[in-house]
mmCIF file of C-alpha atoms in Angstrom:
data_model
loop_
_atom_site.group_PDB
_atom_site.id
_atom_site.type_symbol
_atom_site.label_atom_id
_atom_site.label_comp_id
_atom_site.label_asym_id
_atom_site.label_seq_id
_atom_site.Cartn_x
_atom_site.Cartn_y
_atom_site.Cartn_z
ATOM 1 C CA MET A 1 57.884 71.408 95.437
ATOM 2 C CA SER A 2 56.221 74.658 96.387
ATOM 3 C CA ARG A 3 55.880 77.457 93.889
ATOM 4 C CA SER A 4 58.314 79.750 95.763
ATOM 5 C CA LEU A 5 61.034 77.045 95.776
ATOM 6 C CA ARG A 6 60.590 76.446 92.033
ATOM 7 C CA GLN A 7 61.183 80.169 91.374
ATOM 8 C CA TRP A 8 64.620 80.243 93.065
ATOM 9 C CA PRO A 9 66.577 79.052 89.982
ATOM 10 C CA ILE A 10 64.911 81.773 87.905
ATOM 11 C CA ILE A 11 65.585 84.438 90.545
ATOM 12 C CA LEU A 12 69.240 83.357 90.945
ATOM 13 C CA ALA A 13 69.748 83.389 87.169
ATOM 14 C CA ALA A 14 68.268 86.892 86.975
ATOM 15 C CA VAL A 15 70.503 88.185 89.796
ATOM 16 C CA ALA A 16 73.594 86.619 88.195
ATOM 17 C CA THR A 17 72.751 88.223 84.865
ATOM 18 C CA ILE A 18 72.302 91.655 86.440
ATOM 19 C CA ALA A 19 75.430 91.383 88.615
ATOM 20 C CA SER A 20 77.838 90.150 85.934
ATOM 21 C CA PRO A 21 79.144 92.524 83.246
ATOM 22 C CA THR A 22 77.852 91.996 79.742
ATOM 23 C CA ALA A 23 80.169 91.501 76.797
ATOM 24 C CA ALA A 24 79.437 95.077 75.725
ATOM 25 C CA GLN A 25 80.392 96.432 79.158
ATOM 26 C CA THR A 26 83.620 94.433 79.186
ATOM 27 C CA ALA A 27 84.549 95.554 75.658
ATOM 28 C CA GLU A 28 84.034 99.209 76.592
ATOM 29 C CA SER A 29 86.333 99.083 79.608
ATOM 30 C CA PRO A 30 89.299 96.819 78.855
ATOM 31 C CA ALA A 31 91.910 96.293 81.537
ATOM 32 C CA PRO A 32 94.720 98.857 81.391
ATOM 33 C CA SER A 33 97.826 97.714 79.552
ATOM 34 C CA PRO A 34 100.546 96.213 81.757
ATOM 35 C CA PHE A 35 103.029 98.506 79.963
ATOM 36 C CA LEU A 36 101.510 101.683 81.372
ATOM 37 C CA GLY A 37 103.616 103.189 84.116
ATOM 38 C CA GLN A 38 107.264 103.869 84.768
ATOM 39 C CA TRP A 39 110.131 101.390 84.370
ATOM 40 C CA GLU A 40 113.782 101.566 85.481
ATOM 41 C CA LEU A 41 116.637 99.686 83.819
ATOM 42 C CA ASP A 42 118.323 97.131 86.109
ATOM 43 C CA LEU A 43 121.958 98.211 85.674
ATOM 44 C CA THR A 44 123.200 95.123 87.547
ATOM 45 C CA ARG A 45 122.028 92.936 84.635
ATOM 46 C CA MET A 46 123.485 94.868 81.694
ATOM 47 C CA PRO A 47 124.793 92.796 78.755
ATOM 48 C CA ALA A 48 128.584 92.360 78.831
ATOM 49 C CA THR A 49 128.769 93.541 75.199
ATOM 50 C CA TYR A 50 127.074 96.889 75.944
ATOM 51 C CA GLY A 51 130.097 98.876 77.115
ATOM 52 C CA ALA A 52 130.064 101.529 79.827
ATOM 53 C CA PRO A 53 126.538 101.640 81.292
ATOM 54 C CA PRO A 54 124.536 104.820 81.799
ATOM 55 C CA LYS A 55 123.858 106.052 85.327
ATOM 56 C CA ARG A 56 120.097 105.530 84.961
ATOM 57 C CA VAL A 57 117.473 104.727 82.293
ATOM 58 C CA LEU A 58 113.758 105.410 82.803
ATOM 59 C CA TYR A 59 110.900 104.493 80.474
ATOM 60 C CA ARG A 60 107.400 105.866 80.954
ATOM 61 C CA PHE A 61 104.423 104.556 78.970
ATOM 62 C CA ARG A 62 101.255 106.679 79.182
ATOM 63 C CA ASP A 63 97.800 106.470 77.655
ATOM 64 C CA ILE A 64 97.152 110.029 76.462
ATOM 65 C CA GLY A 65 93.614 109.362 75.230
ATOM 66 C CA ASN A 66 91.874 108.857 71.906
ATOM 67 C CA GLY A 67 93.738 105.588 71.326
ATOM 68 C CA GLN A 68 97.150 107.246 71.625
ATOM 69 C CA TRP A 69 100.085 106.519 73.885
ATOM 70 C CA ARG A 70 103.181 108.501 74.756
ATOM 71 C CA THR A 71 106.522 106.917 75.596
ATOM 72 C CA ASP A 72 109.225 108.995 77.279
ATOM 73 C CA VAL A 73 112.777 107.732 77.697
ATOM 74 C CA ASP A 74 115.340 109.464 79.903
ATOM 75 C CA ILE A 75 118.927 108.227 79.815
ATOM 76 C CA THR A 76 121.168 109.743 82.486
ATOM 77 C CA ALA A 77 124.882 109.577 81.684
ATOM 78 C CA PRO A 78 127.595 109.145 84.345
ATOM 79 C CA ASP A 79 128.173 112.952 84.200
ATOM 80 C CA ASP A 80 124.437 113.487 85.066
ATOM 81 C CA SER A 81 123.564 114.840 81.610
ATOM 82 C CA VAL A 82 120.186 113.537 80.416
ATOM 83 C CA ARG A 83 119.118 112.466 76.937
ATOM 84 C CA HIS A 84 115.325 112.780 76.696
ATOM 85 C CA MET A 85 113.362 111.123 73.904
ATOM 86 C CA SER A 86 109.606 111.052 73.493
ATOM 87 C CA VAL A 87 107.090 109.820 70.959
ATOM 88 C CA ALA A 88 103.279 110.049 70.835
ATOM 89 C CA TYR A 89 101.671 107.316 68.730
ATOM 90 C CA ARG A 90 98.862 104.871 68.195
ATOM 91 C CA PRO A 91 100.202 101.365 68.939
ATOM 92 C CA ASP A 92 99.112 100.177 65.491
ATOM 93 C CA GLY A 93 102.482 99.769 63.739
ATOM 94 C CA ARG A 94 102.396 103.093 61.874
ATOM 95 C CA MET A 95 105.214 105.640 61.918
ATOM 96 C CA ALA A 96 105.227 108.503 64.423
ATOM 97 C CA ARG A 97 107.768 111.328 64.739
ATOM 98 C CA GLY A 98 109.805 111.534 67.918
ATOM 99 C CA ASP A 99 110.771 114.578 70.000
ATOM 100 C CA GLY A 100 113.899 115.418 71.949
ATOM 101 C CA ASP A 101 117.243 113.721 71.421
ATOM 102 C CA THR A 102 117.451 112.219 67.930
ATOM 103 C CA SER A 103 120.959 110.750 68.077
ATOM 104 C CA GLU A 104 119.491 107.237 67.930
ATOM 105 C CA ALA A 105 116.109 107.742 66.260
ATOM 106 C CA ASP A 106 113.766 110.454 65.026
ATOM 107 C CA SER A 107 110.756 108.229 64.358
ATOM 108 C CA ALA A 108 109.221 104.987 65.550
ATOM 109 C CA ALA A 109 106.530 102.492 64.655
ATOM 110 C CA ILE A 110 105.028 100.681 67.638
ATOM 111 C CA LEU A 111 102.702 97.698 67.749
ATOM 112 C CA LEU A 112 101.042 95.709 70.545
ATOM 113 C CA PRO A 113 100.633 92.209 69.044
ATOM 114 C CA ALA A 114 99.656 90.795 72.461
ATOM 115 C CA PRO A 115 98.696 92.453 75.769
ATOM 116 C CA ASN A 116 102.159 91.839 77.268
ATOM 117 C CA VAL A 117 104.263 92.353 74.088
ATOM 118 C CA LEU A 118 105.259 95.653 72.478
ATOM 119 C CA VAL A 119 107.337 95.876 69.278
ATOM 120 C CA MET A 120 109.189 99.127 68.547
ATOM 121 C CA ASN A 121 110.906 99.772 65.202
ATOM 122 C CA LEU A 122 113.203 102.824 65.252
ATOM 123 C CA ALA A 123 114.535 104.858 62.325
ATOM 124 C CA ARG A 124 116.734 107.925 61.884
ATOM 125 C CA ASN A 125 116.848 110.098 58.757
ATOM 126 C CA LYS A 126 114.537 107.578 57.043
ATOM 127 C CA MET A 127 117.117 104.814 57.559
ATOM 128 C CA PRO A 128 116.484 101.661 59.617
ATOM 129 C CA GLY A 129 117.618 101.758 63.215
ATOM 130 C CA SER A 130 117.026 99.115 65.829
ATOM 131 C CA VAL A 131 114.064 96.887 66.555
ATOM 132 C CA ARG A 132 113.082 96.353 70.178
ATOM 133 C CA VAL A 133 110.665 93.838 71.620
ATOM 134 C CA TYR A 134 109.391 94.458 75.155
ATOM 135 C CA THR A 135 107.722 91.724 77.178
ATOM 136 C CA ILE A 136 105.980 92.125 80.532
ATOM 137 C CA ALA A 137 106.326 89.222 82.993
ATOM 138 C CA PRO A 138 103.078 87.559 84.157
ATOM 139 C CA ASP A 139 103.360 89.241 87.584
ATOM 140 C CA GLY A 140 103.568 92.697 85.891
ATOM 141 C CA ARG A 141 106.614 93.727 87.934
ATOM 142 C CA THR A 142 109.377 93.237 85.354
ATOM 143 C CA MET A 143 109.843 94.039 81.682
ATOM 144 C CA THR A 144 112.427 92.528 79.324
ATOM 145 C CA GLU A 145 113.721 94.316 76.237
ATOM 146 C CA ALA A 146 115.335 92.447 73.339
ATOM 147 C CA ALA A 147 117.153 95.066 71.238
ATOM 148 C CA ALA A 148 118.219 93.996 67.739
ATOM 149 C CA ASN A 149 120.579 96.036 65.591
ATOM 150 C CA ILE A 150 123.633 95.877 63.315
ATOM 151 C CA ASP A 151 127.108 96.573 64.721
ATOM 152 C CA ASP A 152 129.924 98.625 63.111
ATOM 153 C CA LYS A 153 131.103 95.525 61.219
ATOM 154 C CA GLY A 154 127.657 95.012 59.670
ATOM 155 C CA GLU A 155 126.907 92.016 61.882
ATOM 156 C CA PRO A 156 123.460 91.609 63.460
ATOM 157 C CA PHE A 157 123.120 91.219 67.215
ATOM 158 C CA VAL A 158 120.439 91.087 69.903
ATOM 159 C CA ARG A 159 120.965 92.314 73.477
ATOM 160 C CA THR A 160 118.646 91.748 76.414
ATOM 161 C CA PHE A 161 117.863 94.422 79.022
ATOM 162 C CA HIS A 162 115.817 94.031 82.201
ATOM 163 C CA TYR A 163 113.565 96.642 83.810
ATOM 164 C CA ARG A 164 111.616 96.806 87.049
ATOM 165 C CA ARG A 165 108.350 98.652 87.509
ATOM 166 C CA LEU A 166 108.523 101.777 89.659
ATOM 167 C CA PRO A 167 105.659 102.683 91.988
#
């Protein structure tokens, strides 16, 4: 075998090493979370136990830098009035104060235990509220919310809501 042919494996290995990202490069630029973006509630799939549905529900998850996210929720009632809630947080499970409408919650703790799972624990006046678990489908186009709470009789329940990603 000639010397130039024997060098090809070494040259190809060198090119592959240069062309592929290193572990350090990959760690510095992780893929964006599948939660980021805007989501609309699918009103055609509302739980039967929910009652009268709102006119529209929009969630927006944003990365606001320095390891922090911001979630905005807008609930439009049938009379076109809008309840706006917002919270800026680190998705590390620690409490963060909310802004806007506080009829349901004034603080939240949010955790990302897996890339496609977000857990949100809500509280109002330092009393437990609901716990919500959001899951993104593998195709990234739909999100499911399991909302757990206690009803007026003191009985626990879980309701499922379905969202679709907006462009």
